[in-house]
Coordinates of C-alpha atoms and ligand atoms in Angstrom, one line a residue:
X18 CA -15.3 19.2 21.0
X19 CA -16.7 22.3 19.4
X20 CA -20.4 22.3 19.3
X21 CA -21.0 24.4 16.1
X22 CA -21.7 22.1 13.0
X23 CA -20.7 22.8 9.6
X24 CA -23.4 22.0 7.1
X25 CA -22.0 21.0 3.6
X26 CA -24.2 20.3 0.6
X27 CA -23.1 18.2 -2.3
X28 CA -25.1 16.2 -4.9
X29 CA -23.5 13.0 -3.9
X30 CA -21.7 11.8 -0.9
X31 CA -19.2 8.9 -0.9
X32 CA -18.0 7.5 2.3
X33 CA -14.8 5.5 1.7
X34 CA -11.8 6.0 -0.8
X35 CA -11.1 2.5 -2.1
X36 CA -11.8 1.2 -5.6
X37 CA -15.5 1.1 -5.1
X38 CA -15.8 4.5 -3.7
X39 CA -13.4 6.3 -6.1
X40 CA -14.6 4.7 -9.2
X41 CA -18.2 5.6 -8.4
X42 CA -17.2 9.2 -7.5
X43 CA -15.5 9.7 -10.9
X44 CA -18.8 8.4 -12.8
X45 CA -21.0 10.6 -10.5
X46 CA -18.8 13.5 -11.1
X47 CA -20.0 13.5 -14.8
X48 CA -23.5 14.6 -13.3
X49 CA -22.9 16.7 -10.2
X50 CA -20.7 17.6 -7.2
X51 CA -19.3 14.6 -5.1
X52 CA -17.7 14.7 -1.6
X53 CA -15.4 11.8 -0.9
X54 CA -14.9 11.1 2.9
X55 CA -11.8 9.2 3.9
X56 CA -10.7 8.3 7.4
X57 CA -7.0 8.7 6.7
X58 CA -5.1 9.9 3.7
X59 CA -7.3 9.2 0.6
X60 CA -5.2 6.3 -0.6
X61 CA -5.4 4.4 2.6
X62 CA -7.9 1.7 1.9
X63 CA -8.2 -2.1 1.6
X64 CA -7.8 -1.7 -2.1
X65 CA -4.2 -0.4 -1.7
X66 CA -3.1 -3.7 -0.1
X67 CA -4.7 -6.1 -2.6
X68 CA -1.9 -8.1 -4.1
X69 CA -3.3 -10.7 -6.3
X70 CA -5.4 -8.7 -8.9
X71 CA -8.7 -8.7 -10.7
X72 CA -10.2 -11.9 -11.9
X73 CA -11.6 -11.2 -15.4
X74 CA -12.0 -13.2 -18.6
X75 CA -9.7 -11.6 -21.0
X76 CA -8.0 -14.6 -22.6
X77 CA -9.7 -16.2 -25.5
X78 CA -9.0 -19.6 -24.2
X79 CA -11.1 -18.6 -21.2
X80 CA -14.9 -18.3 -21.1
X81 CA -17.5 -16.5 -18.9
X82 CA -19.1 -19.9 -18.3
X83 CA -15.8 -21.2 -16.7
X84 CA -15.4 -18.1 -14.5
X85 CA -19.1 -18.3 -13.6
X86 CA -18.8 -22.1 -12.7
X87 CA -15.5 -21.4 -10.7
X88 CA -17.3 -18.7 -8.8
X89 CA -20.2 -20.7 -7.8
X90 CA -18.1 -23.8 -7.0
X91 CA -16.3 -21.7 -4.4
X92 CA -19.2 -19.9 -3.2
X93 CA -21.6 -22.9 -2.9
X94 CA -25.3 -22.7 -3.3
X95 CA -25.5 -19.3 -1.8
X96 CA -24.2 -17.4 -4.8
X97 CA -26.8 -15.5 -6.7
X98 CA -26.4 -16.8 -10.2
X99 CA -27.8 -13.9 -11.9
X100 CA -25.5 -11.5 -10.0
X101 CA -22.5 -13.8 -10.8
X102 CA -23.3 -13.7 -14.5
X103 CA -23.8 -10.0 -14.6
X104 CA -20.5 -9.2 -12.8
X105 CA -18.5 -11.7 -14.8
X106 CA -19.9 -10.6 -18.1
X107 CA -19.4 -6.8 -17.3
X108 CA -15.9 -7.4 -16.2
X109 CA -13.9 -6.8 -19.4
X110 CA -15.6 -3.5 -20.1
X111 CA -15.0 -2.3 -16.5
X112 CA -11.4 -3.2 -16.8
X113 CA -10.9 -1.3 -20.0
X114 CA -12.4 1.8 -18.3
X115 CA -9.8 1.4 -15.4
X116 CA -7.0 1.1 -18.1
X117 CA -8.5 4.3 -19.7
X118 CA -8.0 6.0 -16.3
X119 CA -4.4 5.0 -16.5
X120 CA -4.1 1.6 -14.6
X121 CA -1.2 -0.5 -16.0
X122 CA -1.3 -4.2 -15.7
X123 CA 1.6 -6.5 -16.2
X124 CA 2.1 -7.9 -19.8
X125 CA 3.8 -11.1 -20.8
X126 CA 6.5 -8.9 -22.3
X127 CA 7.1 -7.4 -18.8
X128 CA 7.7 -10.9 -17.7
X129 CA 10.4 -11.4 -20.4
X130 CA 8.4 -12.9 -23.2
X131 CA 9.2 -12.0 -26.8
X132 CA 7.2 -12.6 -29.7
X133 CA 3.5 -12.1 -30.9
X134 CA 2.0 -12.3 -27.4
X135 CA 4.3 -10.0 -25.6
X136 CA 1.6 -7.2 -25.4
X137 CA -0.9 -9.7 -23.9
X138 CA -1.7 -9.5 -20.2
X139 CA 0.2 -11.8 -18.0
X140 CA -2.6 -13.7 -16.3
X141 CA -2.0 -15.1 -12.8
X142 CA -3.7 -18.1 -11.2
X143 CA -5.3 -18.4 -7.6
X144 CA -7.1 -20.8 -5.4
X145 CA -10.4 -22.2 -6.9
X146 CA -9.7 -20.9 -10.5
X147 CA -9.4 -23.5 -13.1
X148 CA -7.8 -21.1 -15.6
X149 CA -5.2 -18.3 -15.4
X150 CA -7.5 -15.3 -15.5
X151 CA -6.1 -12.8 -12.8
X152 CA -4.8 -9.5 -14.1
X153 CA -2.1 -8.1 -11.9
X154 CA 0.5 -5.3 -11.7
X155 CA 3.2 -7.3 -10.3
X156 CA 2.2 -8.0 -6.9
X157 CA 1.1 -4.5 -6.0
X158 CA -2.2 -4.5 -8.1
X159 CA -4.3 -2.6 -5.4
X160 CA -1.7 0.1 -5.1
X161 CA -1.6 0.6 -8.9
X162 CA -5.3 0.9 -9.1
X163 CA -5.7 3.1 -6.0
X164 CA -3.1 5.5 -7.2
X165 CA -4.6 5.8 -10.7
X166 CA -8.1 6.5 -9.2
X167 CA -6.7 9.0 -6.6
X168 CA -5.0 10.9 -9.4
X169 CA -8.1 10.9 -11.5
X170 CA -10.3 12.1 -8.7
X171 CA -7.8 15.0 -7.8
X172 CA -8.0 16.4 -11.3
X173 CA -11.9 16.3 -11.4
X174 CA -13.2 19.6 -10.5
X175 CA -16.5 18.2 -9.3
X176 CA -14.9 16.0 -6.6
X177 CA -13.8 17.3 -3.3
X178 CA -11.8 14.9 -1.1
X179 CA -12.1 15.2 2.8
X180 CA -9.2 13.4 4.4
X181 CA -9.2 12.6 8.1
X182 CA -12.9 12.6 8.1
X183 CA -14.6 9.7 9.8
X184 CA -18.4 9.1 9.3
X185 CA -20.3 8.8 12.6
X186 CA -24.0 7.8 11.3
X187 CA -26.1 8.1 8.3
X188 CA -28.9 10.5 8.4
X189 CA -32.2 9.2 7.1
X190 CA -35.8 10.7 6.9
X191 CA -37.0 7.8 9.2
X192 CA -34.6 8.6 11.9
X193 CA -35.6 12.3 11.7
X194 CA -39.3 11.2 11.9
X195 CA -40.0 13.0 8.7
X196 CA -41.7 10.7 6.3
X197 CA -43.1 7.2 6.1
X198 CA -41.1 6.6 3.0
X199 CA -37.5 6.2 4.3
X200 CA -34.7 8.0 2.2
X201 CA -31.1 8.9 2.9
X202 CA -30.0 12.6 3.4
X203 CA -26.3 12.4 4.2
X204 CA -24.2 11.7 7.2
X205 CA -22.7 13.2 10.4
X206 CA -19.0 13.1 10.0
X207 CA -16.2 13.8 12.5
X208 CA -13.5 16.2 11.0
X209 CA -10.7 14.5 13.0
X210 CA -8.0 17.3 12.8
X211 CA -10.5 20.1 13.7
X212 CA -12.4 17.9 16.2
X213 CA -15.9 18.9 15.0
X214 CA -18.9 17.2 13.6
X215 CA -19.9 18.2 10.2
X216 CA -23.3 17.6 8.6
X217 CA -23.0 16.3 4.9
X218 CA -26.2 16.7 3.0
X219 CA -26.6 14.9 -0.4
X220 CA -29.3 13.5 -2.6
X221 CA -27.6 10.1 -2.7
X222 CA -25.1 8.6 -0.2
X223 CA -22.8 5.7 -1.1
X224 CA -21.2 3.6 1.7
X225 CA -18.0 2.1 0.5
X226 CA -16.0 1.5 3.6
X227 CA -14.4 -1.8 3.0
X228 CA -14.2 -4.7 5.4
X229 CA -14.0 -5.3 9.0
X230 CA -10.8 -7.4 9.4
X231 CA -9.8 -5.5 12.6
X232 CA -12.7 -7.2 14.5
X233 CA -10.3 -10.1 14.7
X234 CA -6.9 -10.4 16.6
X235 CA -5.1 -11.3 13.4
X236 CA -6.0 -9.9 10.1
X237 CA -4.4 -9.1 6.7
X238 CA -6.3 -5.7 6.6
X239 CA -5.0 -2.2 7.4
X240 CA -6.2 -0.5 10.5
X241 CA -8.9 1.4 8.8
X242 CA -10.9 -1.9 8.4
X243 CA -13.4 -1.4 11.1
X244 CA -16.8 -2.2 9.4
X245 CA -18.0 1.4 9.7
X246 CA -20.2 1.2 6.6
X247 CA -21.9 -2.1 7.8
X248 CA -22.4 -0.8 11.3
X249 CA -23.9 2.6 10.1
X250 CA -26.2 0.8 7.6
X251 CA -27.4 -1.6 10.4
X252 CA -28.2 1.3 12.6
X253 CA -30.1 2.9 9.7
X254 CA -32.3 -0.2 9.5
X255 CA -30.8 -1.9 6.4
X256 CA -30.6 -5.8 6.4
X257 CA -27.2 -7.3 6.8
X258 CA -26.6 -10.4 5.1
X259 CA -24.3 -13.5 5.5
X260 CA -21.9 -12.2 8.0
X261 CA -21.0 -15.6 9.3
X262 CA -18.9 -16.1 6.2
X263 CA -15.7 -14.2 7.1
X264 CA -12.8 -15.4 4.9
X265 CA -9.5 -16.2 6.5
X266 CA -6.7 -15.9 4.2
X267 CA -4.4 -19.0 4.4
X268 CA -1.0 -17.4 4.2
X269 CA 0.0 -14.3 6.2
X270 CA 3.7 -13.9 6.8
X271 CA 4.5 -15.3 10.2
X272 CA 7.2 -13.2 11.7
X273 CA 7.2 -11.6 15.2
X274 CA 8.3 -8.1 13.8
X275 CA 5.8 -8.1 10.8
X276 CA 2.1 -7.0 11.2
X277 CA -0.4 -8.1 8.6
X278 CA 1.7 -8.8 5.6
X279 CA 0.1 -11.0 2.9
X280 CA 1.8 -13.7 0.9
X281 CA -0.4 -13.6 -2.1
X282 CA -2.2 -16.7 -3.2
X283 CA -0.7 -16.0 -6.5
X284 CA 2.5 -17.4 -5.2
X285 CA 0.7 -20.7 -4.9
X286 CA -0.6 -20.0 -8.4
X287 CA 3.0 -20.0 -9.5
X288 CA 3.9 -23.3 -8.0
X289 CA 4.4 -22.8 -4.2
X290 CA 3.3 -25.8 -2.0
X291 CA 2.3 -25.7 1.6
X292 CA 4.3 -27.8 3.9
X293 CA 4.9 -28.6 7.5
X294 CA 7.8 -30.2 9.4
X295 CA 7.3 -33.6 11.0
X296 CA 8.9 -34.7 14.2
X297 CA 12.0 -35.7 12.5
X298 CA 12.3 -32.3 10.8
X299 CA 11.3 -33.7 7.4
X300 CA 9.1 -31.5 5.2
X301 CA 5.7 -32.9 4.4
X302 CA 3.2 -31.4 2.0
X303 CA -0.3 -31.9 3.3
X304 CA -2.9 -30.4 1.1
X305 CA -3.2 -33.5 -1.1
X306 CA -5.1 -35.0 2.1
X307 CA -7.7 -32.3 1.9
X308 CA -8.6 -31.4 -1.7
X309 CA -7.9 -32.6 -5.3
X310 CA -6.5 -29.0 -6.1
X311 CA -4.1 -29.4 -3.2
X312 CA -2.5 -26.1 -2.3
X313 CA -4.7 -24.3 -4.9
X314 CA -8.0 -25.6 -3.4
X315 CA -10.5 -22.8 -2.5
X316 CA -9.5 -20.7 0.4
X317 CA -12.0 -22.0 3.1
X318 CA -10.5 -25.5 2.5
X319 CA -6.9 -24.4 2.6
X320 CA -7.5 -22.1 5.8
X321 CA -9.2 -25.0 7.6
X322 CA -6.6 -27.4 6.7
X323 CA -3.7 -25.2 7.9
X324 CA -5.7 -24.6 11.1
X325 CA -6.1 -28.3 11.6
X326 CA -2.5 -29.2 10.9
X327 CA -1.3 -26.5 13.3
X328 CA -3.6 -27.6 16.1
X329 CA -3.0 -31.3 15.5
X330 CA 0.8 -31.0 15.5
X331 CA 1.2 -28.1 17.9
X332 CA 2.9 -26.0 15.4
X333 CA 3.1 -22.1 15.4
X334 CA 2.9 -21.9 11.5
X335 CA 3.2 -23.9 8.3
X336 CA 5.5 -23.2 5.3
X337 CA 5.2 -22.1 1.6
X338 CA 7.9 -23.7 -0.6
X339 CA 8.5 -21.9 -3.9
X340 CA 12.1 -22.8 -4.1
X341 CA 11.4 -24.5 -7.5
X342 CA 11.4 -21.2 -9.1
X343 CA 14.5 -19.1 -9.9
X344 CA 15.3 -15.7 -8.1
X345 CA 15.0 -13.6 -11.3
X346 CA 11.4 -14.9 -11.9
X347 CA 10.4 -14.3 -8.3
X348 CA 11.7 -10.8 -8.2
X349 CA 10.0 -9.9 -11.4
X350 CA 6.6 -11.5 -10.6
X351 CA 6.5 -10.7 -6.9
X352 CA 8.8 -7.6 -6.4
X353 CA 7.1 -6.6 -3.2
X354 CA 6.7 -9.9 -1.5
X355 CA 10.3 -10.8 -2.4
X356 CA 11.7 -7.5 -1.0
X357 CA 9.5 -7.7 2.2
X358 CA 10.6 -11.3 2.9
X359 CA 14.3 -10.5 2.2
X360 CA 14.0 -7.6 4.7
X361 CA 13.3 -10.3 7.3
X362 CA 16.1 -12.6 6.2
X363 CA 13.9 -14.9 3.9
X364 CA 15.0 -15.4 0.4
X365 CA 12.0 -16.9 -1.4
X366 CA 14.2 -18.7 -3.9
X367 CA 16.2 -20.5 -1.1
X368 CA 14.2 -20.4 2.1
X369 CA 10.8 -21.5 3.2
X370 CA 8.4 -18.9 4.0
X371 CA 6.6 -19.3 7.4
X372 CA 2.8 -18.6 7.2
X373 CA -0.4 -18.7 9.2
X374 CA -4.1 -17.7 8.4
X375 CA -5.7 -14.6 9.3
X376 CA -9.0 -12.7 8.8
X377 CA -9.1 -11.3 5.2
X378 CA -12.4 -10.6 3.7
X379 CA -16.0 -10.0 4.6
X380 CA -18.1 -12.1 2.2
X381 CA -21.3 -10.8 3.8
X382 CA -22.3 -7.2 4.3
X383 CA -25.1 -4.6 3.6
X384 CA -27.6 -6.4 1.5
X385 CA -27.8 -4.7 -2.0
X386 CA -28.9 -5.5 -5.5
X387 CA -26.4 -5.4 -8.4
X388 CA -26.6 -1.7 -8.3
X389 CA -25.5 -1.4 -4.7
X390 CA -29.0 -0.2 -3.8
X391 CA -30.0 -1.0 -0.1
X392 CA -33.7 -0.6 -0.4
X393 CA -33.6 2.8 1.3
X394 CA -34.0 5.6 -1.3
X395 CA -30.7 7.3 -2.0
X396 CA -28.6 4.9 0.0
X397 CA -26.0 2.5 -1.7
X398 CA -23.4 0.2 -0.3
X399 CA -20.5 -0.9 -2.6
X400 CA -17.5 -3.1 -2.5
X401 CA -16.4 -5.3 0.5
X402 CA -19.0 -3.7 2.9
X403 CA -21.9 -4.9 0.6
X404 CA -23.5 -8.2 -0.1
X405 CA -24.7 -8.5 -3.6
X406 CA -24.8 -12.3 -3.7
X407 CA -21.6 -12.8 -5.8
X408 CA -19.5 -14.5 -3.1
X409 CA -22.1 -16.9 -1.6
X410 CA -20.5 -18.7 1.3
X411 CA -16.9 -18.3 0.1
X412 CA -15.4 -15.7 -2.0
X413 CA -13.4 -16.8 -5.1
X414 CA -10.0 -15.2 -5.0
X415 CA -9.7 -11.8 -6.7
X416 CA -13.4 -11.5 -7.5
X417 CA -13.8 -8.7 -5.1
X418 CA -12.0 -6.0 -7.1
X419 CA -14.1 -7.0 -10.1
X420 CA -17.3 -6.7 -8.2
X421 CA -16.4 -3.3 -6.7
X422 CA -15.6 -2.0 -10.3
X423 CA -18.7 -3.3 -12.0
X424 CA -21.2 -2.5 -9.1
X425 CA -19.7 1.0 -8.8
X426 CA -20.4 1.8 -12.4
X427 CA -23.9 0.4 -12.3
X428 CA -24.6 2.3 -8.9
X429 CA -23.6 5.5 -10.3
X430 CA -25.9 5.1 -13.4
X431 CA -28.8 4.2 -11.2
X432 CA -28.2 7.1 -8.8
X433 CA -27.9 9.6 -11.6
X434 CA -31.2 8.3 -13.1
X435 CA -33.0 8.2 -9.8
X436 CA -31.7 11.5 -8.5
X437 CA -33.4 13.4 -11.2
X438 CA -36.7 12.5 -9.5
X439 CA -35.8 12.7 -5.7
X440 CA -33.9 15.8 -5.6
X441 CA -36.9 18.1 -5.2
X442 CA -38.5 16.4 -2.3
X443 CA -35.4 15.7 -0.3
X444 CA -35.1 18.4 2.3
X445 CA -38.6 18.8 3.8
X446 CA -37.3 20.0 7.1
X447 CA -34.2 21.1 9.0
X448 CA -31.7 18.5 9.7
X449 CA -30.7 18.7 13.4
X450 CA -27.2 19.3 14.6
X451 CA -25.4 16.4 16.0
X452 CA -25.5 16.3 19.7
X453 CA -23.6 14.2 22.2
X454 CA -22.2 14.2 25.7
X455 CA -19.2 16.5 26.3
X456 CA -17.9 14.8 29.5
X457 CA -14.1 13.8 29.4
X458 CA -12.7 11.5 31.8
X459 CA -9.2 10.3 30.9
X460 CA -9.3 7.5 33.4
X461 CA -12.1 5.9 31.5
X462 CA -10.3 6.1 28.2
X463 CA -8.5 2.8 29.2
X464 CA -12.0 1.2 28.9
X465 CA -11.9 1.9 25.1
X466 CA -8.6 0.3 24.7
X467 CA -9.6 -2.6 26.7
X468 CA -13.0 -3.3 25.0
X469 CA -11.0 -3.2 21.7
X470 CA -8.6 -5.8 22.9
X471 CA -11.2 -8.0 24.3
X472 CA -13.5 -8.1 21.2
X473 CA -10.5 -9.0 19.0
X474 CA -9.3 -11.7 21.3
X475 CA -12.7 -13.4 21.7
X476 CA -13.5 -13.2 18.2
X477 CA -10.4 -14.9 17.2
X478 CA -10.7 -17.7 19.9
X479 CA -14.6 -18.2 19.6
X480 CA -15.7 -17.0 16.3
X481 CA -12.6 -18.0 14.1
X482 CA -12.0 -20.5 11.5
X483 CA -13.6 -23.4 13.4
X484 CA -16.5 -22.7 15.7
X485 CA -18.6 -24.5 18.2
X486 CA -22.1 -23.4 19.4
X487 CA -20.8 -23.3 23.0
X488 CA -18.1 -20.9 22.1
X489 CA -20.4 -18.8 20.0
X490 CA -22.9 -18.5 22.9
X491 CA -19.9 -17.3 25.1
X492 CA -18.9 -14.7 22.6
X493 CA -22.5 -13.4 22.5
X494 CA -22.7 -13.0 26.2
X495 CA -19.5 -11.0 26.1
X496 CA -20.4 -8.8 23.2
X497 CA -23.6 -7.9 24.7
X498 CA -22.0 -6.6 27.9
X499 CA -19.5 -4.7 25.8
X500 CA -22.2 -3.1 23.6
X501 CA -24.0 -1.9 26.6
X502 CA -20.9 -0.2 28.0
X503 CA -20.1 1.4 24.8
X504 CA -23.4 2.9 24.2
X505 CA -23.0 4.5 27.7
X506 CA -19.7 5.9 26.9
X507 CA -21.0 6.8 23.5
X508 CA -23.6 9.0 24.9
X509 CA -21.9 10.4 27.9
X510 CA -18.4 11.1 26.5
X511 CA -16.8 13.1 23.7
X512 CA -16.6 11.3 20.4
X513 CA -13.3 10.3 19.3
X514 CA -12.2 8.2 16.2
X515 CA -11.3 5.4 18.6
X516 CA -14.8 5.4 20.2
X517 CA -16.5 5.5 16.7
X518 CA -14.5 2.6 15.5
X519 CA -15.1 0.6 18.6
X520 CA -18.8 1.1 18.5
X521 CA -18.6 0.0 14.8
X522 CA -16.4 -3.1 15.5
X523 CA -18.7 -4.0 18.5
X524 CA -21.8 -3.9 16.1
X525 CA -20.1 -5.9 13.4
X526 CA -18.8 -8.5 16.0
X527 CA -22.4 -9.0 17.3
X528 CA -23.8 -9.3 13.7
X529 CA -21.1 -11.8 12.9
X530 CA -21.8 -13.9 16.1
X531 CA -25.7 -13.7 15.6
X532 CA -25.3 -14.8 12.1
X533 CA -23.0 -17.8 13.0
X534 CA -25.4 -18.8 15.8
X535 CA -28.3 -18.9 13.5
X536 CA -26.7 -21.0 10.8
X537 CA -27.2 -24.5 12.0
X538 CA -24.9 -26.1 9.5
X539 CA -21.5 -25.9 8.3
X540 CA -21.1 -24.2 4.8
X541 CA -18.4 -22.6 3.0
X542 CA -16.4 -20.3 5.3
X543 CA -18.7 -21.0 8.3
X544 CA -17.5 -24.3 9.9
X545 CA -19.2 -25.3 13.2
X546 CA -18.0 -28.6 14.4
X547 CA -21.3 -29.3 16.1
X548 CA -22.8 -29.5 12.6
X549 CA -20.0 -30.8 10.3
X550 CA -22.1 -31.4 7.3
X551 CA -24.0 -28.9 5.2
X552 CA -27.6 -29.2 5.6
X553 CA -29.2 -29.4 2.4
X554 CA -32.6 -28.4 3.6
X555 CA -31.1 -25.0 4.3
X556 CA -29.9 -24.7 0.8
X557 CA -30.0 -21.2 -0.7
X558 CA -30.9 -19.5 2.5
X559 CA -29.1 -16.2 3.4
X560 CA -28.7 -15.1 7.0
X561 CA -30.2 -11.7 7.3
X562 CA -29.8 -9.6 10.5
X563 CA -31.9 -6.6 10.9
X564 CA -31.7 -4.0 13.7
X565 CA -34.6 -4.9 16.1
X566 CA -34.6 -1.6 18.1
X567 CA -34.5 1.6 16.2
X568 CA -31.4 3.7 16.9
X569 CA -32.2 6.6 18.9
X570 CA -30.2 9.6 17.8
Ligands
SIN612 C1 -4.1 -12.7 -2.7 O1 -3.4 -12.1 -3.3 O2 -4.0 -13.7 -2.2 C2 -5.4 -11.9 -2.2 C3 -6.3 -11.9 -3.3 C4 -7.7 -11.8 -3.0 O3 -8.0 -11.7 -1.7 O4 -8.6 -11.8 -3.7

């Protein structure tokens, strides 16, 4: 690795290039220069893979109160009601801003309707929603949004995008020993193609790195989802909340040649029913035994029900049955899913779709307020890596894009306002260059790959949909050993993207395990069969994990 460090100064630094990061960048660009750092190509983010859409009260037959109540019913007593209200009520304005940038959502006319309502948005339904309120762009909503924002950012002269740049650590005044009042100064970032560490200096830093699905063996997430933002904030001493609530999506396509392909919950919203085969090969729908909303029950209930049916009956998968809809409708409403299934010999209009649950969304994350503020001056976390209090113990489907959009806007406003005061006192000393070991030992690279695999396997087996205290304790022992090993390699060997991601994944795994161990009850997405019932005494208590030893770089 080259030792020299580039130093780059911007007014604002955004780490992550999904909906939260890019929409914040666009707003911040009205007031100053913005660096957007992206691990791969700028469009590669969790946002791009969102299929369902954005939940928002657009229809005049729907109300804010109903959306608020559905959110709280799904998330249980851990939702912060003030935050839920703010995000739901700010939804329509945020959506219109996205439309102004150029995002196009499917209308009823697009679905073949003629007449006075043809220009109204076609609204989808998903689990836990009592109304149709999900705006979508076919079944590639995320791609449409991501594309729109990327194009807008590319034409904005105040925004510079750095692709193939992966953040290593945040820089704070506390970690430099500068000041008793902690504030963020930027980040050390590895320029992957040139193999050198750059120092980004900024008056405010936004962490918008998405989720951490890769911590589990099976996930709907793209490879970039390694929990980098959560791990970096943790190392910078920001509290991390509610990480035991990892959401498992009930329906990922089960096929030996397909990795991580989601069958959107919107398919159930259009009438698909979950079924399994009995001993005599008869198809049985089973969700009525678990919830009054059957296949459209909240996600925690559906994922646990599928897990239970598969384990009880020794099945490899269950099935989605949407053969009650005709082919033309399915092609129009789910063009991407229809085409993908067909590629693997499944015609949704004629065949059952084999599905299994997989890790999908982190409901916990970096603890923030409605503006994404972390409590450290100049440091913000947005989108999936943040925990505002909206999701509580279980996220309502399609609420996450809404949260990212609303909080990105309020974060940018807050940052611009506060930056006016903190700009002058920021750089009261010289920021040291990044230093690390420079040993290389290709024999030892196998350790990195092995540790990756080991974490993802035991997280799936011991910290998955249904947990026990004994299995959580086992996972804790293993992660402690791996973390020790990683810290050794981290300091002795050259930094590579794999090592950075492994270090982050290991931290996030440990935080999930610690959070799960400390919750002595079953609630929402956290189900521990040693505590089958929610303990009402623990009502309203978030799990908060804070770094106990200061990080030492
Ligand atoms: C889906 O389309 O099922 C995913 C939507 C979400 O996770 O909110």
